[in-house]
Amino acid sequence: MLVSSMTVQEIHKEVFEDIPNLRSKVDKCHSDFRKTVLNARRYPLSKSYDCCTKEKGNLYIVDFTALKRSDWKKPVLSIYTTYLRPEGKYAVTLSLDMNMISIYPPHFFKRYRERILKDSSASNEAVIREYFKKDWGFMGALVNRDFQSVYHSLEKDIEGEMVSFVAATSLGYCFGEKQGNINIIKTIISENMLFDDQKNIFNDLRNAFNKANKERYGTTV
């Protein structure tokens, strides 16, 4: 079970050891989602499932999204779990094919609430669920001086923290730090927070993200 005292490396080990226990549950969820999609009349369509593994006792939230009827075969899939520390709730997503996890600290969801969701009444749990329902993964690039400047201009309250990559997502742009096969996603900004000259810096990243989604899902965000 995930506990607050674990290092990020121990968290990676824990969730990937749990994958064999999770696969059959995800397959059952996909089967149920298939029926939902084929019986639906409106798209896009999303559905969430809570899957708890008996062996380790971890709760995973599995989100499926179908943009059109034929997407029951290959829907947008998101799998994440959460754990608590004194400073708040963290989320962990799994990239099964890359042996990689991404960790989202409480500060990330604070920024998502303030900058994207703009809902002060939602619970922290609801904010996390809302984010991953709309998340299509990300397309990252190494941080250069221009990206670093944007990050520090918008995150003055965590001055001194370093970031090593920036990523385009379906909800904005994220900044984070890479530690081997672990991504720490530190914050998120929206497109409308950028000045015109700053938007130019992010154009290639956004275009690459849209191209990848077009190839995988047949559409852009």
PDB file of C-alpha atoms in Angstrom:
ATOM      1  CA  MET A   1       0.000   0.000   0.000  1.00  0.00           C
ATOM      2  CA  LEU A   2       1.166   3.511  -0.753  1.00  0.00           C
ATOM      3  CA  VAL A   3       2.142   5.347   2.434  1.00  0.00           C
ATOM      4  CA  SER A   4       3.367   8.872   3.138  1.00  0.00           C
ATOM      5  CA  SER A   5       6.880   7.790   4.137  1.00  0.00           C
ATOM      6  CA  MET A   6       7.697   6.288   0.715  1.00  0.00           C
ATOM      7  CA  THR A   7      10.275   7.850  -1.563  1.00  0.00           C
ATOM      8  CA  VAL A   8       9.329   8.462  -5.190  1.00  0.00           C
ATOM      9  CA  GLN A   9      11.400   5.414  -6.166  1.00  0.00           C
ATOM     10  CA  GLU A  10       9.493   3.266  -3.661  1.00  0.00           C
ATOM     11  CA  ILE A  11       6.206   4.610  -5.052  1.00  0.00           C
ATOM     12  CA  HIS A  12       7.273   3.601  -8.576  1.00  0.00           C
ATOM     13  CA  LYS A  13       8.173   0.101  -7.346  1.00  0.00           C
ATOM     14  CA  GLU A  14       4.877  -0.239  -5.468  1.00  0.00           C
ATOM     15  CA  VAL A  15       2.566   0.688  -8.352  1.00  0.00           C
ATOM     16  CA  PHE A  16       4.414  -1.339 -10.976  1.00  0.00           C
ATOM     17  CA  GLU A  17       4.422  -4.399  -8.734  1.00  0.00           C
ATOM     18  CA  ASP A  18       0.650  -3.887  -8.528  1.00  0.00           C
ATOM     19  CA  ILE A  19       0.084  -3.859 -12.306  1.00  0.00           C
ATOM     20  CA  PRO A  20      -0.471  -7.647 -12.661  1.00  0.00           C
ATOM     21  CA  ASN A  21      -3.207  -7.301 -10.022  1.00  0.00           C
ATOM     22  CA  LEU A  22      -4.750  -4.382 -11.920  1.00  0.00           C
ATOM     23  CA  ARG A  23      -4.784  -5.616 -15.524  1.00  0.00           C
ATOM     24  CA  SER A  24      -7.778  -7.959 -15.227  1.00  0.00           C
ATOM     25  CA  LYS A  25      -9.772  -5.225 -13.477  1.00  0.00           C
ATOM     26  CA  VAL A  26      -8.993  -2.732 -16.236  1.00  0.00           C
ATOM     27  CA  ASP A  27     -10.041  -5.311 -18.854  1.00  0.00           C
ATOM     28  CA  LYS A  28     -13.396  -5.747 -17.093  1.00  0.00           C
ATOM     29  CA  CYS A  29     -13.869  -1.986 -16.961  1.00  0.00           C
ATOM     30  CA  HIS A  30     -13.081  -1.738 -20.677  1.00  0.00           C
ATOM     31  CA  SER A  31     -15.666  -4.427 -21.406  1.00  0.00           C
ATOM     32  CA  ASP A  32     -18.295  -2.484 -19.462  1.00  0.00           C
ATOM     33  CA  PHE A  33     -17.282   0.761 -21.149  1.00  0.00           C
ATOM     34  CA  ARG A  34     -17.673  -0.902 -24.553  1.00  0.00           C
ATOM     35  CA  LYS A  35     -21.331  -1.641 -23.777  1.00  0.00           C
ATOM     36  CA  THR A  36     -21.855   1.921 -22.564  1.00  0.00           C
ATOM     37  CA  VAL A  37     -20.350   3.404 -25.719  1.00  0.00           C
ATOM     38  CA  LEU A  38     -22.253   1.155 -28.113  1.00  0.00           C
ATOM     39  CA  ASN A  39     -25.546   2.003 -26.398  1.00  0.00           C
ATOM     40  CA  ALA A  40     -24.870   5.745 -26.234  1.00  0.00           C
ATOM     41  CA  ARG A  41     -26.220   8.408 -28.577  1.00  0.00           C
ATOM     42  CA  ARG A  42     -24.005  11.344 -27.652  1.00  0.00           C
ATOM     43  CA  TYR A  43     -20.243  11.695 -27.785  1.00  0.00           C
ATOM     44  CA  PRO A  44     -17.683  12.352 -26.435  1.00  0.00           C
ATOM     45  CA  LEU A  45     -18.451  10.005 -23.579  1.00  0.00           C
ATOM     46  CA  SER A  46     -16.447   9.439 -20.390  1.00  0.00           C
ATOM     47  CA  LYS A  47     -16.783   6.994 -17.539  1.00  0.00           C
ATOM     48  CA  SER A  48     -14.742   6.442 -14.363  1.00  0.00           C
ATOM     49  CA  TYR A  49     -14.174   3.214 -12.443  1.00  0.00           C
ATOM     50  CA  ASP A  50     -12.698   2.669  -8.986  1.00  0.00           C
ATOM     51  CA  CYS A  51     -10.459  -0.418  -8.863  1.00  0.00           C
ATOM     52  CA  CYS A  52      -8.960  -1.613  -5.587  1.00  0.00           C
ATOM     53  CA  THR A  53      -6.293  -4.316  -5.676  1.00  0.00           C
ATOM     54  CA  LYS A  54      -6.708  -6.971  -2.990  1.00  0.00           C
ATOM     55  CA  GLU A  55      -3.021  -7.893  -2.907  1.00  0.00           C
ATOM     56  CA  LYS A  56      -1.713  -4.407  -2.054  1.00  0.00           C
ATOM     57  CA  GLY A  57      -4.884  -2.524  -1.178  1.00  0.00           C
ATOM     58  CA  ASN A  58      -4.267   0.393  -3.541  1.00  0.00           C
ATOM     59  CA  LEU A  59      -7.219   2.221  -5.063  1.00  0.00           C
ATOM     60  CA  TYR A  60      -6.822   3.166  -8.739  1.00  0.00           C
ATOM     61  CA  ILE A  61      -9.194   5.404 -10.669  1.00  0.00           C
ATOM     62  CA  VAL A  62      -9.545   4.305 -14.283  1.00  0.00           C
ATOM     63  CA  ASP A  63     -10.996   6.838 -16.734  1.00  0.00           C
ATOM     64  CA  PHE A  64     -12.123   5.940 -20.259  1.00  0.00           C
ATOM     65  CA  THR A  65     -13.148   8.503 -22.882  1.00  0.00           C
ATOM     66  CA  ALA A  66     -14.651   7.770 -26.309  1.00  0.00           C
ATOM     67  CA  LEU A  67     -14.692  10.672 -28.748  1.00  0.00           C
ATOM     68  CA  LYS A  68     -16.882   8.732 -31.194  1.00  0.00           C
ATOM     69  CA  ARG A  69     -18.693   5.386 -31.295  1.00  0.00           C
ATOM     70  CA  SER A  70     -15.810   3.418 -32.801  1.00  0.00           C
ATOM     71  CA  ASP A  71     -13.518   4.503 -29.960  1.00  0.00           C
ATOM     72  CA  TRP A  72     -14.756   1.684 -27.751  1.00  0.00           C
ATOM     73  CA  LYS A  73     -11.870  -0.289 -29.261  1.00  0.00           C
ATOM     74  CA  LYS A  74      -9.181   2.199 -28.266  1.00  0.00           C
ATOM     75  CA  PRO A  75     -10.520   4.851 -25.897  1.00  0.00           C
ATOM     76  CA  VAL A  76      -8.468   7.533 -24.195  1.00  0.00           C
ATOM     77  CA  LEU A  77      -7.298   5.797 -21.017  1.00  0.00           C
ATOM     78  CA  SER A  78      -6.094   7.321 -17.759  1.00  0.00           C
ATOM     79  CA  ILE A  79      -5.047   5.349 -14.658  1.00  0.00           C
ATOM     80  CA  TYR A  80      -4.043   7.032 -11.432  1.00  0.00           C
ATOM     81  CA  THR A  81      -3.927   6.528  -7.694  1.00  0.00           C
ATOM     82  CA  THR A  82      -3.486   8.902  -4.764  1.00  0.00           C
ATOM     83  CA  TYR A  83      -1.720   9.065  -1.418  1.00  0.00           C
ATOM     84  CA  LEU A  84      -1.666  11.500   1.490  1.00  0.00           C
ATOM     85  CA  ARG A  85       1.149  13.455   3.070  1.00  0.00           C
ATOM     86  CA  PRO A  86       0.859  16.195   5.707  1.00  0.00           C
ATOM     87  CA  GLU A  87       0.861  18.900   2.993  1.00  0.00           C
ATOM     88  CA  GLY A  88      -2.019  17.311   1.094  1.00  0.00           C
ATOM     89  CA  LYS A  89      -3.025  14.691  -1.470  1.00  0.00           C
ATOM     90  CA  TYR A  90      -0.709  13.545  -4.253  1.00  0.00           C
ATOM     91  CA  ALA A  91      -1.711  11.750  -7.459  1.00  0.00           C
ATOM     92  CA  VAL A  92       0.332   9.170  -9.357  1.00  0.00           C
ATOM     93  CA  THR A  93      -0.325   8.264 -12.999  1.00  0.00           C
ATOM     94  CA  LEU A  94       1.046   5.199 -14.752  1.00  0.00           C
ATOM     95  CA  SER A  95       2.517   4.947 -18.249  1.00  0.00           C
ATOM     96  CA  LEU A  96       2.408   1.182 -18.594  1.00  0.00           C
ATOM     97  CA  ASP A  97       4.257   0.926 -21.904  1.00  0.00           C
ATOM     98  CA  MET A  98       7.127   3.155 -20.724  1.00  0.00           C
ATOM     99  CA  ASN A  99       7.656   1.856 -17.164  1.00  0.00           C
ATOM    100  CA  MET A 100       7.119   5.428 -16.018  1.00  0.00           C
ATOM    101  CA  ILE A 101       5.074   7.269 -13.412  1.00  0.00           C
ATOM    102  CA  SER A 102       4.181  10.937 -13.046  1.00  0.00           C
ATOM    103  CA  ILE A 103       3.612  12.383  -9.574  1.00  0.00           C
ATOM    104  CA  TYR A 104       1.368  15.424  -9.099  1.00  0.00           C
ATOM    105  CA  PRO A 105       1.871  17.238  -5.757  1.00  0.00           C
ATOM    106  CA  PRO A 106      -0.868  19.264  -3.979  1.00  0.00           C
ATOM    107  CA  HIS A 107       0.580  22.524  -5.364  1.00  0.00           C
ATOM    108  CA  PHE A 108      -0.190  21.332  -8.898  1.00  0.00           C
ATOM    109  CA  PHE A 109      -3.885  20.851  -8.094  1.00  0.00           C
ATOM    110  CA  LYS A 110      -3.989  24.186  -6.264  1.00  0.00           C
ATOM    111  CA  ARG A 111      -2.809  25.866  -9.467  1.00  0.00           C
ATOM    112  CA  TYR A 112      -5.209  23.815 -11.589  1.00  0.00           C
ATOM    113  CA  ARG A 113      -8.100  24.935  -9.370  1.00  0.00           C
ATOM    114  CA  GLU A 114      -7.043  28.603  -9.498  1.00  0.00           C
ATOM    115  CA  ARG A 115      -5.971  28.879 -13.128  1.00  0.00           C
ATOM    116  CA  ILE A 116      -8.034  26.363 -15.106  1.00  0.00           C
ATOM    117  CA  LEU A 117     -10.999  25.043 -13.151  1.00  0.00           C
ATOM    118  CA  LYS A 118     -11.735  28.314 -11.327  1.00  0.00           C
ATOM    119  CA  ASP A 119     -13.924  26.606  -8.728  1.00  0.00           C
ATOM    120  CA  SER A 120     -13.160  27.336  -5.081  1.00  0.00           C
ATOM    121  CA  SER A 121     -16.075  25.229  -3.824  1.00  0.00           C
ATOM    122  CA  ALA A 122     -14.963  21.831  -5.191  1.00  0.00           C
ATOM    123  CA  SER A 123     -13.302  19.386  -2.817  1.00  0.00           C
ATOM    124  CA  ASN A 124      -9.686  18.406  -3.419  1.00  0.00           C
ATOM    125  CA  GLU A 125     -10.842  14.931  -4.445  1.00  0.00           C
ATOM    126  CA  ALA A 126     -13.258  16.415  -6.991  1.00  0.00           C
ATOM    127  CA  VAL A 127     -10.530  18.679  -8.385  1.00  0.00           C
ATOM    128  CA  ILE A 128      -8.198  15.707  -8.917  1.00  0.00           C
ATOM    129  CA  ARG A 129     -10.890  13.619 -10.570  1.00  0.00           C
ATOM    130  CA  GLU A 130     -11.906  16.502 -12.817  1.00  0.00           C
ATOM    131  CA  TYR A 131      -8.334  17.020 -13.972  1.00  0.00           C
ATOM    132  CA  PHE A 132      -7.714  13.427 -15.006  1.00  0.00           C
ATOM    133  CA  LYS A 133     -11.071  13.091 -16.746  1.00  0.00           C
ATOM    134  CA  LYS A 134      -9.885  15.786 -19.157  1.00  0.00           C
ATOM    135  CA  ASP A 135      -6.224  14.824 -19.345  1.00  0.00           C
ATOM    136  CA  TRP A 136      -4.874  13.290 -22.575  1.00  0.00           C
ATOM    137  CA  GLY A 137      -1.303  12.902 -21.391  1.00  0.00           C
ATOM    138  CA  PHE A 138       1.403  15.343 -22.411  1.00  0.00           C
ATOM    139  CA  MET A 139       4.096  16.134 -24.954  1.00  0.00           C
ATOM    140  CA  GLY A 140       7.274  17.297 -23.247  1.00  0.00           C
ATOM    141  CA  ALA A 141      10.465  19.161 -24.123  1.00  0.00           C
ATOM    142  CA  LEU A 142      13.602  20.154 -22.239  1.00  0.00           C
ATOM    143  CA  VAL A 143      13.406  23.512 -20.502  1.00  0.00           C
ATOM    144  CA  ASN A 144      15.519  26.257 -22.058  1.00  0.00           C
ATOM    145  CA  ARG A 145      16.123  29.798 -20.813  1.00  0.00           C
ATOM    146  CA  ASP A 146      12.860  31.098 -22.312  1.00  0.00           C
ATOM    147  CA  PHE A 147      10.727  28.404 -20.694  1.00  0.00           C
ATOM    148  CA  GLN A 148      12.578  28.863 -17.403  1.00  0.00           C
ATOM    149  CA  SER A 149      11.795  32.585 -17.504  1.00  0.00           C
ATOM    150  CA  VAL A 150       8.078  31.940 -17.979  1.00  0.00           C
ATOM    151  CA  TYR A 151       8.064  29.439 -15.130  1.00  0.00           C
ATOM    152  CA  HIS A 152       9.734  31.755 -12.627  1.00  0.00           C
ATOM    153  CA  SER A 153       7.579  34.729 -13.649  1.00  0.00           C
ATOM    154  CA  LEU A 154       4.428  32.766 -12.796  1.00  0.00           C
ATOM    155  CA  GLU A 155       5.644  30.757  -9.786  1.00  0.00           C
ATOM    156  CA  LYS A 156       7.229  33.409  -7.594  1.00  0.00           C
ATOM    157  CA  ASP A 157       6.024  31.724  -4.397  1.00  0.00           C
ATOM    158  CA  ILE A 158       8.210  28.675  -5.058  1.00  0.00           C
ATOM    159  CA  GLU A 159      11.242  30.648  -6.197  1.00  0.00           C
ATOM    160  CA  GLY A 160      14.434  28.649  -6.385  1.00  0.00           C
ATOM    161  CA  GLU A 161      12.798  25.386  -7.450  1.00  0.00           C
ATOM    162  CA  MET A 162      14.226  23.984 -10.634  1.00  0.00           C
ATOM    163  CA  VAL A 163      12.335  22.442 -13.524  1.00  0.00           C
ATOM    164  CA  SER A 164      13.848  20.311 -16.272  1.00  0.00           C
ATOM    165  CA  PHE A 165      10.959  19.927 -18.707  1.00  0.00           C
ATOM    166  CA  VAL A 166       7.846  21.677 -19.961  1.00  0.00           C
ATOM    167  CA  ALA A 167       4.886  19.853 -21.484  1.00  0.00           C
ATOM    168  CA  ALA A 168       1.803  20.671 -23.523  1.00  0.00           C
ATOM    169  CA  THR A 169      -1.367  19.045 -22.204  1.00  0.00           C
ATOM    170  CA  SER A 170      -5.042  19.129 -23.117  1.00  0.00           C
ATOM    171  CA  LEU A 171      -5.560  21.688 -20.329  1.00  0.00           C
ATOM    172  CA  GLY A 172      -2.565  23.984 -20.668  1.00  0.00           C
ATOM    173  CA  TYR A 173       1.177  23.675 -20.072  1.00  0.00           C
ATOM    174  CA  CYS A 174       2.893  21.857 -17.216  1.00  0.00           C
ATOM    175  CA  PHE A 175       6.365  22.300 -15.773  1.00  0.00           C
ATOM    176  CA  GLY A 176       8.169  19.528 -13.977  1.00  0.00           C
ATOM    177  CA  GLU A 177      11.346  17.750 -12.978  1.00  0.00           C
ATOM    178  CA  LYS A 178      12.479  14.411 -14.382  1.00  0.00           C
ATOM    179  CA  GLN A 179      14.091  11.892 -12.033  1.00  0.00           C
ATOM    180  CA  GLY A 180      14.925   8.888 -14.214  1.00  0.00           C
ATOM    181  CA  ASN A 181      11.626   7.188 -15.054  1.00  0.00           C
ATOM    182  CA  ILE A 182       9.707   9.423 -12.639  1.00  0.00           C
ATOM    183  CA  ASN A 183       8.206  12.794 -13.572  1.00  0.00           C
ATOM    184  CA  ILE A 184       7.354  15.287 -10.836  1.00  0.00           C
ATOM    185  CA  ILE A 185       4.698  17.580 -12.349  1.00  0.00           C
ATOM    186  CA  LYS A 186       5.031  20.785 -10.330  1.00  0.00           C
ATOM    187  CA  THR A 187       2.559  23.267 -11.786  1.00  0.00           C
ATOM    188  CA  ILE A 188       0.221  24.109 -14.658  1.00  0.00           C
ATOM    189  CA  ILE A 189      -0.486  27.315 -16.564  1.00  0.00           C
ATOM    190  CA  SER A 190      -3.245  28.147 -19.015  1.00  0.00           C
ATOM    191  CA  GLU A 191      -2.805  29.440 -22.559  1.00  0.00           C
ATOM    192  CA  ASN A 192      -4.484  32.746 -21.720  1.00  0.00           C
ATOM    193  CA  MET A 193      -1.917  33.481 -18.996  1.00  0.00           C
ATOM    194  CA  LEU A 194       0.771  33.911 -21.673  1.00  0.00           C
ATOM    195  CA  PHE A 195       1.641  37.111 -23.483  1.00  0.00           C
ATOM    196  CA  ASP A 196       1.733  36.949 -27.289  1.00  0.00           C
ATOM    197  CA  ASP A 197       5.525  36.747 -27.440  1.00  0.00           C
ATOM    198  CA  GLN A 198       5.460  33.955 -24.830  1.00  0.00           C
ATOM    199  CA  LYS A 199       2.847  32.002 -26.802  1.00  0.00           C
ATOM    200  CA  ASN A 200       5.294  31.838 -29.706  1.00  0.00           C
ATOM    201  CA  ILE A 201       7.737  29.975 -27.462  1.00  0.00           C
ATOM    202  CA  PHE A 202       5.163  27.256 -26.842  1.00  0.00           C
ATOM    203  CA  ASN A 203       3.855  26.910 -30.428  1.00  0.00           C
ATOM    204  CA  ASP A 204       6.053  23.993 -31.497  1.00  0.00           C
ATOM    205  CA  LEU A 205       5.188  22.084 -28.338  1.00  0.00           C
ATOM    206  CA  ARG A 206       1.455  22.619 -28.845  1.00  0.00           C
ATOM    207  CA  ASN A 207       1.670  21.584 -32.504  1.00  0.00           C
ATOM    208  CA  ALA A 208       3.555  18.395 -31.601  1.00  0.00           C
ATOM    209  CA  PHE A 209       0.952  17.547 -28.940  1.00  0.00           C
ATOM    210  CA  ASN A 210      -1.915  18.098 -31.389  1.00  0.00           C
ATOM    211  CA  LYS A 211      -0.188  16.013 -34.076  1.00  0.00           C
ATOM    212  CA  ALA A 212       0.332  13.109 -31.655  1.00  0.00           C
ATOM    213  CA  ASN A 213      -3.324  13.161 -30.620  1.00  0.00           C
ATOM    214  CA  LYS A 214      -4.437  13.379 -34.242  1.00  0.00           C
ATOM    215  CA  GLU A 215      -2.423  10.272 -35.065  1.00  0.00           C
ATOM    216  CA  ARG A 216      -3.581   8.335 -32.016  1.00  0.00           C
ATOM    217  CA  TYR A 217      -7.202   9.422 -31.630  1.00  0.00           C
ATOM    218  CA  GLY A 218      -8.080  10.959 -34.991  1.00  0.00           C
ATOM    219  CA  THR A 219      -8.634  14.409 -33.534  1.00  0.00           C
ATOM    220  CA  THR A 220      -6.947  17.224 -31.623  1.00  0.00           C
ATOM    221  CA  VAL A 221      -8.019  18.553 -28.237  1.00  0.00           C
TER     222      VAL A 221
END
